[in-house]
XYZ file of C-alpha atoms in Angstrom:
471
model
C -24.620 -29.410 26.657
C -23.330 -29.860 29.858
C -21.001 -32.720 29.236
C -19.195 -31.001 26.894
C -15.619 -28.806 28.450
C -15.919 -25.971 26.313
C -12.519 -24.388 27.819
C -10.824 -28.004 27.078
C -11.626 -27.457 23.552
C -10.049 -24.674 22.949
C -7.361 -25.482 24.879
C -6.500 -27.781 22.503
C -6.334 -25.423 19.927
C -5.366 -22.095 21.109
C -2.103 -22.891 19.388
C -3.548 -22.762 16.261
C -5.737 -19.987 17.108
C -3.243 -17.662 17.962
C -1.241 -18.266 14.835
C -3.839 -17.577 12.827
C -5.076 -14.488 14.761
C -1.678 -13.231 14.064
C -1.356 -13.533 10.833
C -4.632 -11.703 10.067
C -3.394 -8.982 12.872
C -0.031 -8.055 10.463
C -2.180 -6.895 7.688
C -2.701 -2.854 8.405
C -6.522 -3.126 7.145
C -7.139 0.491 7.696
C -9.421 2.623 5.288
C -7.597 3.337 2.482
C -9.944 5.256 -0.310
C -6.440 5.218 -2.693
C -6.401 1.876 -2.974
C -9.949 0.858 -3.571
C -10.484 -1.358 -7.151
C -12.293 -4.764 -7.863
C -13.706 -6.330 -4.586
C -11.518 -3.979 -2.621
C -14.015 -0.947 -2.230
C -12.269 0.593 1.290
C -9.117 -0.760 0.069
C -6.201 -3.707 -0.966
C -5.384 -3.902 2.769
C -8.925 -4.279 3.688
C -9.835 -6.754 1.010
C -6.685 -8.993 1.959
C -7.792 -9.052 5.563
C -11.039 -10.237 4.467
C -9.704 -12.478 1.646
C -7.462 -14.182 4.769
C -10.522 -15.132 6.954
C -12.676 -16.495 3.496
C -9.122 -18.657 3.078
C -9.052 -19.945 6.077
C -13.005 -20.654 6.428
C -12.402 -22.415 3.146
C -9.231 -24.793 4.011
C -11.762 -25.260 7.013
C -14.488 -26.698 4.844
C -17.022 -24.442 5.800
C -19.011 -22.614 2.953
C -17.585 -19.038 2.556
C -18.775 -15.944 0.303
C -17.175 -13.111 -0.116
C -19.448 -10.378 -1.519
C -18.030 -8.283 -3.701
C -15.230 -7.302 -0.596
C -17.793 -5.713 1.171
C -18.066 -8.197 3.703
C -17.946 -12.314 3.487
C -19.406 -15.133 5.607
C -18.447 -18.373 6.894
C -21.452 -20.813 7.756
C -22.499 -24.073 8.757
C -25.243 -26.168 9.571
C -28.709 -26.708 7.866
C -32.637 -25.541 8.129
C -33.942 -23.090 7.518
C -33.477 -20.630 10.482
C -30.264 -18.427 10.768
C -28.190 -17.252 13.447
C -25.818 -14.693 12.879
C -22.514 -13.645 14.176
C -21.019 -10.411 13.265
C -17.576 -8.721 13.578
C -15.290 -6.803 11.569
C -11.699 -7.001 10.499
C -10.829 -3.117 9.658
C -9.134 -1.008 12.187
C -8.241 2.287 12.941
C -5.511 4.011 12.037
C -2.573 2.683 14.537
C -1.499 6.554 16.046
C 1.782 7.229 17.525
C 3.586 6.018 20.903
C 3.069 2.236 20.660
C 5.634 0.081 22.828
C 5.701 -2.210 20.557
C 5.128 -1.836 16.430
C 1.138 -1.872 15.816
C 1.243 -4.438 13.155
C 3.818 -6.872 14.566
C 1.872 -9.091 17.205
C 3.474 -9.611 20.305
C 2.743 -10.874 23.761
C 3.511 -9.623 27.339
C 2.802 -10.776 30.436
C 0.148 -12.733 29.152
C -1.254 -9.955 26.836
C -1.417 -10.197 23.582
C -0.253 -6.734 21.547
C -1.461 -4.899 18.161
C -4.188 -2.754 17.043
C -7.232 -4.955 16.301
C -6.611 -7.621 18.927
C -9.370 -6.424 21.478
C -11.192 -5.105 18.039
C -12.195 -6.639 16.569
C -10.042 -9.459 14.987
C -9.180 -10.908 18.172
C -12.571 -11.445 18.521
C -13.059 -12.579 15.281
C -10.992 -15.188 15.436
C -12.458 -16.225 18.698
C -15.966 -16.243 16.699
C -14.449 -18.238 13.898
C -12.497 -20.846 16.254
C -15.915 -21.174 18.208
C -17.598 -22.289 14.967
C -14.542 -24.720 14.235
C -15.630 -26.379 17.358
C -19.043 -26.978 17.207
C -18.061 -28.194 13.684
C -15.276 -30.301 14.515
C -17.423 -31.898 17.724
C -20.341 -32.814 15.123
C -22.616 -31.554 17.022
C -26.381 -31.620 15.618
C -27.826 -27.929 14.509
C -31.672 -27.655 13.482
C -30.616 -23.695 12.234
C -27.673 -22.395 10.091
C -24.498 -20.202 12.058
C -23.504 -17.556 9.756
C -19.975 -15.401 10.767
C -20.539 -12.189 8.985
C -17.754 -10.323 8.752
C -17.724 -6.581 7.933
C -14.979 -4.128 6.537
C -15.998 -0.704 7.221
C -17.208 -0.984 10.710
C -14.348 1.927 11.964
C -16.192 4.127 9.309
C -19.439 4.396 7.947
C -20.784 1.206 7.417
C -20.976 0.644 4.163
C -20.129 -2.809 4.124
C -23.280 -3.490 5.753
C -25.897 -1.530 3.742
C -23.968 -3.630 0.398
C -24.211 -7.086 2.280
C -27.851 -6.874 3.799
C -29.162 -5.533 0.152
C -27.985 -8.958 -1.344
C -28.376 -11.439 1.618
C -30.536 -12.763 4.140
C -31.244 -10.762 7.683
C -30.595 -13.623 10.556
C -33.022 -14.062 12.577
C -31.257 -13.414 15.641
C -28.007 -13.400 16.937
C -24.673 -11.303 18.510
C -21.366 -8.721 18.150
C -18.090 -10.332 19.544
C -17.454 -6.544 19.656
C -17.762 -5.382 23.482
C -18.265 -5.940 26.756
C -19.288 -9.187 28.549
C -22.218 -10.187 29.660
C -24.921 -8.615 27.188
C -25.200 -5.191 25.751
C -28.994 -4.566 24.588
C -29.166 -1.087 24.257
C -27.294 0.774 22.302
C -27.397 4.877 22.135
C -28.234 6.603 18.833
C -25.122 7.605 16.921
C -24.674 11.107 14.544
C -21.771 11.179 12.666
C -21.632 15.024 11.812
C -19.479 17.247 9.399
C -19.526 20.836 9.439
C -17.912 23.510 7.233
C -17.451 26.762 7.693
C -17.359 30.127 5.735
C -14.057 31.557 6.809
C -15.839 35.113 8.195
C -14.602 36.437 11.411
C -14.831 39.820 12.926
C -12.214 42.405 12.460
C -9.307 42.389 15.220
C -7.474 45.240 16.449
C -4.120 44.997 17.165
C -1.181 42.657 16.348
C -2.068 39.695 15.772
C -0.910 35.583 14.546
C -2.285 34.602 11.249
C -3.751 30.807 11.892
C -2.208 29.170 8.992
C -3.065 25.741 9.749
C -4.829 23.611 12.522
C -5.278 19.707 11.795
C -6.065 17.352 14.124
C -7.768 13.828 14.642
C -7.869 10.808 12.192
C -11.509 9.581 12.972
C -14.370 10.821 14.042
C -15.161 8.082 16.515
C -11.439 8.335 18.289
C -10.320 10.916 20.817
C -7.447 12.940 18.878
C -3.828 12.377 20.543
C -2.573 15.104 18.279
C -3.055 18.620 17.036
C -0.768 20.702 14.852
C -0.583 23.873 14.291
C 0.948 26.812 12.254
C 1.371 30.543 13.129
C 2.550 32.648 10.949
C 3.624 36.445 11.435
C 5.057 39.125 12.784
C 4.426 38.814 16.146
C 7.005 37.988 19.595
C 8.027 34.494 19.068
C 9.514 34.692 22.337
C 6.592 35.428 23.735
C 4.316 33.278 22.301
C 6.979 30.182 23.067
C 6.513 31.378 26.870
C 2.723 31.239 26.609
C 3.164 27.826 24.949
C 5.553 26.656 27.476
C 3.220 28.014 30.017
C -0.174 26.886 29.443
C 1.729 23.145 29.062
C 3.183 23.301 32.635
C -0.262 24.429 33.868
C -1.983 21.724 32.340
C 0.566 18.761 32.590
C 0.003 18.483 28.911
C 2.841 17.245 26.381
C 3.782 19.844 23.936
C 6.127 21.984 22.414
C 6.340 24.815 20.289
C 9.100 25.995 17.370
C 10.494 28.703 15.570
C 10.330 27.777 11.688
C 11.426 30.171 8.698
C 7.565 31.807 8.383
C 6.309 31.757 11.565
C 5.997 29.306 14.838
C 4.661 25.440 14.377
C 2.798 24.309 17.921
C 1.913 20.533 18.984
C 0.080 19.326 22.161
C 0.205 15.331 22.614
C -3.243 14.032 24.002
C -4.405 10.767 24.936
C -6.795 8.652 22.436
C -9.755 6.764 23.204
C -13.062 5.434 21.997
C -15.436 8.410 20.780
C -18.089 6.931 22.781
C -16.526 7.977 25.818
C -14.687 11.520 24.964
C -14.182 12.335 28.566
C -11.828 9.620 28.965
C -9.342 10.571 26.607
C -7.656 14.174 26.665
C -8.631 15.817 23.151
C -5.406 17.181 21.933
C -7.314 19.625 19.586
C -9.345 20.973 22.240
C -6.661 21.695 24.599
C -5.020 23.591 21.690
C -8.046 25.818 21.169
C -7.817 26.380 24.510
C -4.352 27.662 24.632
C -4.817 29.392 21.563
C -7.626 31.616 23.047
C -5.100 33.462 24.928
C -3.200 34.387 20.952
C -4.109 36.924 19.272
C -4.976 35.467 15.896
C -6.607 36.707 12.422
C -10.429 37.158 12.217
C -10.882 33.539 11.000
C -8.491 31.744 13.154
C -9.703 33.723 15.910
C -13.736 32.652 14.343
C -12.496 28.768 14.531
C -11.023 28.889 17.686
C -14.084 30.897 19.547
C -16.237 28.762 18.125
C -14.192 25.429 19.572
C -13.884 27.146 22.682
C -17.323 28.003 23.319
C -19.186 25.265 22.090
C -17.024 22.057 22.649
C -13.618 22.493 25.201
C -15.452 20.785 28.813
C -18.827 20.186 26.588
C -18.307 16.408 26.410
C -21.507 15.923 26.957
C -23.504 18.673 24.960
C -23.402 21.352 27.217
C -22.169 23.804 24.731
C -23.799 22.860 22.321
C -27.176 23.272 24.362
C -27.897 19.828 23.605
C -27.459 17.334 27.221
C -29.944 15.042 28.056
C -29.625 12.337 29.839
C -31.713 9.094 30.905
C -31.491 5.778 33.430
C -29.944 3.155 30.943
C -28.600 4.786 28.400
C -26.755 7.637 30.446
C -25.847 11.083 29.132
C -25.992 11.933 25.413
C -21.800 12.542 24.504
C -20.269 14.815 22.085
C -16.824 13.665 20.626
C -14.794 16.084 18.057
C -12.934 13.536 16.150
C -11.635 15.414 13.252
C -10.270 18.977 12.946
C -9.079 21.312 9.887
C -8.756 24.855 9.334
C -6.395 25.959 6.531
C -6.313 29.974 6.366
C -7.816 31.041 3.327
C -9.219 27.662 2.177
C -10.830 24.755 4.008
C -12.460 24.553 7.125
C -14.021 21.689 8.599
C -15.365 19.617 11.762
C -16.512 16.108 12.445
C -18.248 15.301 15.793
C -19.895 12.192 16.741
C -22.942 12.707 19.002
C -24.281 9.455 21.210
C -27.652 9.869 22.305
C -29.678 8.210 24.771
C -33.613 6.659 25.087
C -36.062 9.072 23.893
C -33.465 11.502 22.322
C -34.295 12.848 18.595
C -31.962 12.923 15.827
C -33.990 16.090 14.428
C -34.293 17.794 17.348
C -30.391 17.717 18.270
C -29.499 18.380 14.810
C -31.451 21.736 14.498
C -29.952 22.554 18.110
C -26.483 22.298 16.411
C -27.479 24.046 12.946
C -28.634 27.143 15.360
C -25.633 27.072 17.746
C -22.943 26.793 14.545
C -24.404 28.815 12.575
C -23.119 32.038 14.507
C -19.733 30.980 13.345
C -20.281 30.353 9.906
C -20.492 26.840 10.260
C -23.155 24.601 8.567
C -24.372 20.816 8.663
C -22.713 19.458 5.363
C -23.328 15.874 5.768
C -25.032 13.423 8.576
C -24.674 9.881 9.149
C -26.773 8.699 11.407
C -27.287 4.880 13.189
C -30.972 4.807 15.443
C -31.037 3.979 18.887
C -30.945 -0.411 19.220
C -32.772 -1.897 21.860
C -33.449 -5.600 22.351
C -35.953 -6.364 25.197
C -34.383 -8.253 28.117
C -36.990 -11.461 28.132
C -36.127 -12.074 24.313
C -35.114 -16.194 23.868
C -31.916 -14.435 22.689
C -30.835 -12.657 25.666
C -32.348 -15.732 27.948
C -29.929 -18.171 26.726
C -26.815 -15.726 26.188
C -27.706 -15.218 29.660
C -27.686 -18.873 30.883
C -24.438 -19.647 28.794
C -22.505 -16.750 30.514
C -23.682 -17.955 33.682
C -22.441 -20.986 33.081
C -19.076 -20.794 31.979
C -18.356 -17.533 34.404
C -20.583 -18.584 37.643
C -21.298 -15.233 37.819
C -24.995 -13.457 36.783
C -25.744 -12.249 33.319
C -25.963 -8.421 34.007
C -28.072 -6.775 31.292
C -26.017 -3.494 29.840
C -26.340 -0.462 28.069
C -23.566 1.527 26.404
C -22.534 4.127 24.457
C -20.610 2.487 21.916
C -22.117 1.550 18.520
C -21.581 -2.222 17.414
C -22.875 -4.445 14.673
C -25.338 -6.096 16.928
C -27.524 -3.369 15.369
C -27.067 -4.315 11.995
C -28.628 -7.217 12.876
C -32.515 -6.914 13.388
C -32.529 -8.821 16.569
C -28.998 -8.434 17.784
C -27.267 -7.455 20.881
C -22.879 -7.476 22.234
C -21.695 -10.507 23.680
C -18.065 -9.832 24.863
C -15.224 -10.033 24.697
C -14.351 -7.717 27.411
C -15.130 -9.174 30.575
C -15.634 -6.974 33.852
C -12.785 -5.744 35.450
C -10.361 -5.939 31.526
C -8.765 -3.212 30.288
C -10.555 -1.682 27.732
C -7.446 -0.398 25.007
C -10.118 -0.162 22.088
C -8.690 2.819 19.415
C -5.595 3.275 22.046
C -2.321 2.887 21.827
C -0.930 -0.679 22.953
C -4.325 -2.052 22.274
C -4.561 -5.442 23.756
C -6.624 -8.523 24.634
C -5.316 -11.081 27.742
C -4.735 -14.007 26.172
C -6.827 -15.714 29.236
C -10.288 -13.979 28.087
C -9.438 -14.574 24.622
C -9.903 -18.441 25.332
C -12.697 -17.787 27.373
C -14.767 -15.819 24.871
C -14.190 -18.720 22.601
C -15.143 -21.340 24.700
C -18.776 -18.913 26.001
C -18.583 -18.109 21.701
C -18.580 -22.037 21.142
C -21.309 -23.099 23.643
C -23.632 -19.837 22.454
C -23.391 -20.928 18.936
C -24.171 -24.609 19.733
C -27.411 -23.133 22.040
C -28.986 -20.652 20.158
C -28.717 -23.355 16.660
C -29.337 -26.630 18.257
């Protein structure tokens, strides 16, 4: 509707907006399996997060649901058609090195601070405030808007699988959850955990005893830390040189220290979204590569080979004899997310593997069986999303398209990625912002951050979509 200034109206209440985006952005709604109880199952912090948004949809006067704390909804409109909108207000965990603290919004230089305010309750909000609007102008909708919002996005998508079981599947709609203009094709995602047997060939010699090795929070996050523990009888000195060494060579943050049992090692990395692992600097592979040149106990020195030789430079499958690559979606990418080896007890891995068109789950995930296997190391668990494609001539995609272009002036590119976002939750879904080309993209970083500037935009291109695709 041409006449209407979508960037006036939310001018007029960006105010509000961000006041309520910060409240919801102070409540640390990370996965917490401790806390988990009536309508909270991933957690208190979780549910209150979600609990906040079915408030404020309520004081609104929209009509709100919250299902059983798996996810909720805000709607409005009437018939019988429904277009959906879907987001999520869980996080990951915050990590270390933030300027500012991670759960106290603030905003610089026309940025606005804290982890979830590029994702995905920045977005969100910008979802919900669109709705307001198209609400608040009385605008006339022949179809229903539904904002579905999810609480286990960050993890395995739980949420989702509960919610779909008990409502209705929209018939079309988007992900605030991305990049700007339209994402329709989304790479096939394997969430893997392997476990290993502790064996490991005898080693002559002197040698470290690889007490512990931990590293990584999730599996779909580069690790910025790894830690670990040597114990023995070995040179200290001269393991603090190779240490010392290997972290000049490599520019890498790090240091390493005597303790009562042994020596205790940690290499700083740099986080970033598992969907691109070659953007981030895996602290937990640079430490197996360091600690190749220790001598270590047959199972240390097992875990370590094994890191070495099928993941350190393999970010995308090489090692694991399992690249491919293909025109839109790219290369498949391997990220190791989460790392443990405790001598004598546990030892585990979690990659996440991103596959492109005409890639197969089974395929890959005998490839990895045979390759970790040699190591003692077996498949314990999968989770795996399929690859989500949305053809580019759909009526969705045409008029996402057309609103872009209209509020940007520039063209509607049609995109690909690597990432994995609730557009395919959705049967006929795709990503519709918020990141606009050229943004910073400080997803699962430190100092995660959305411009306040595209935050009003994706509003006002949210507002004008919704009124479109449900007039």
């Amino acid at each position: 509707m041409s006449e209407i200034r979508w960037l006036d109206e939310v001018e007029k209440r960006k105010e509000d907006l961000l006041k309520d985006l910060d409240g919801l952005l102070r409540i640390e709604s990370v996965l917490d399996e401790s806390t988990t109880g009536e309508k909270a199952p991933f957690g208190q912090k979780i549910a209150e997060a979600l609990e906040y948004m079915m408030r404020l949809g309520e004081k609104d006067g929209f009509i709100t649901k919250n299902v059983d704390g798996y996810a909720g909804h805000i709607e409005y409109g009437e018939g019988e058609e429904l277009i959906g909108l879907i987001s999520h207000i869980d996080v990951v965990p915050a990590g270390e090195g933030w300027t500012s603290p991670p759960y106290e919004p603030e905003v610089r230089d026309g940025k606005l601070y804290a982890r979830g305010a590029i994702d995905d309750k920045g977005p969100t909000m910008a979802a919900y405030y669109a709705l307001k609007i198209v609400k608040e102008l009385g605008l006339p909708l022949s179809k229903r808007v539904r904002l579905i919002i999810g609480t286990d996005e960050e993890s395995k998508w739980r949420d989702m699988k509960a919610y779909f079981a008990r409502e209705e599947m929209p018939t079309m709609g988007f992900s605030p959850d991305a990049d700007f203009p339209i994402i329709a094709s989304e790479k096939g995602l394997l969430d893997i955990l392997l476990t290993g047997n502790g064996q490991g060939r005898p080693v002559d010699g002197d040698y470290w005893t690889l007490a512990e090795f931990k590293s990584g929070q999730r599996v779909n996050m580069v690790p910025d830390q790894a830690v670990v523990k040597l114990v023995g009888e070995g040179d200290v000195f001269e393991l603090k040189e190779k240490v010392q060494d290997f972290l000049l060579t490599h520019r890498i943050q790090g240091y390493a220290e005597e303790n009562n049992d042994g020596v205790s090692i940690v290499i700083q990395g740099q986080s970033h979204h598992g969907s691109e692992p070659h953007k981030g600097l895996n602290a937990a592979l640079e430490m197996a590569r360091l600690l190749g040149r220790v001598p270590l106990d047959p199972s240390g020195r097992n875990f370590v080979d094994m890191l070495n030789d099928l993941l350190v430079d393999g970010y995308f499958g090489e090692g694991l004899g399992i690249a491919q690559e293909e025109e839109v979606l790219g290369k498949l990418t391997v990220n190791a997310g989460v790392f443990e080896h405790v001598h004598d007890g546990r030892q585990s891995l979690r990659i996440n593997v991103r596959y492109p068109l005409g890639g197969d789950s089974e395929s890959i995930l005998r490839t990895i069986t045979d390759k970790m296997s040699a190591y003692g190391f077996t498949i314990d668990n999968v989770d795996h999303k399929p690859l989500h494609h949305v053809e580019r001539n759909h009526p969705l995609i045409q008029t996402l398209a057309k609103v872009y272009e209209d509020q940007t002036g520039e063209k509607a590119e049609i995109l690909a990625i690597g990432g994995g976002t609730f557009a395919r939750a959705l049967k006929t879904g795709v990503a519709f912002g918020p990141l606009f080309p050229g943004s910073e993209e400080t997803a699962h970083q430190r100092d995660e951050h959305i411009l306040l500037e595209d935050l009003w935009r994706s509003t006002a291109i949210y507002a004008q979509a919704i009124y479109e695709l449900a007039r």
